Amino acid sequence: AVWNIEKIALPYRQNSLSFDFVAMGNSNPGQYTYQYRMTGVDKQWIQSNDMQTVRYSLPPGKYIFQIYASRFFDKDAKPMREIHIVIKPPFWKAWWFRLGLGLFAAAVLYYFINQRNKRKYAAKLQQLENEKQIKQERERISKDLHDSLGAYANAVLYNTELLEKEKVDEKRIELIGDLKFASKDIITSLRETVW
C-alpha cells in the first residue's frame, strides 16, 4: 500500500510496474477524477475518470510516481502521494563499471605507450653505446698506429739515414737487414690493426 511504501528500488530486469489506486473519502470512489504522472516519463498530469490499472515499463533511472484525486481535473495539482522509484542499471551500465573500464583502458594505453617509449629508449641507448664503442675502437686503432707504426717508421727513417752515411759494406748490410726487419714489423702491425 502506498502509505507503507515511499521508495522502490528494482533491478533493470524488473522494470515493468503496475499501479492500482482508489480515493478514500466521503464520496463514492467512482465519483472522483483521478490524476497521475510519472516524472521522467509523463510531462503533465494524466486524467482518469474511473479506477484503472496504470502500467509503466521503465528504463534504468530515477522516477517519482505521483497521484492526485478530486472532484475535477486540476492541471496544477500538488500530488497527494508519491512513490520514488529507482530502476538500477545493469552492471555494465553502472557508473562504477564504466569508471573501472575507463581506468583499465587508460592503464592499458599507458602500458603500451610506456613499452613503446622503453623500446625507443633502449634502441637509442644501444645506438649511443655502439657509437661509443666505435669511437673507443677508433681511438685504440689510432693509438696503436701511433705507438707501433710510429716507432717502426722512426726506426726505418733512422736506419735509412745511417745507411746513407755508412761507407763500410758490412755495416750497410747490417743496416739493410734492420730495415727489412722493421718493414716486416710494420706490415705485421698494419695487418693486425686492419683485422
Tab-separated table of N, CA and C in Angstrom, residues 16 49 117:
chain	number	residue	atom	x	y	z
A	16	SER	N	8.954	-3.523	-15.253
A	16	SER	CA	7.536	-3.384	-15.616
A	16	SER	C	6.720	-3.250	-14.337
A	49	ASN	N	-10.980	9.021	-15.326
A	49	ASN	CA	-12.267	9.235	-14.660
A	49	ASN	C	-12.754	8.018	-13.897
A	117	ASN	N	57.839	3.548	-25.566
A	117	ASN	CA	58.883	4.509	-25.192
A	117	ASN	C	60.128	3.795	-24.670
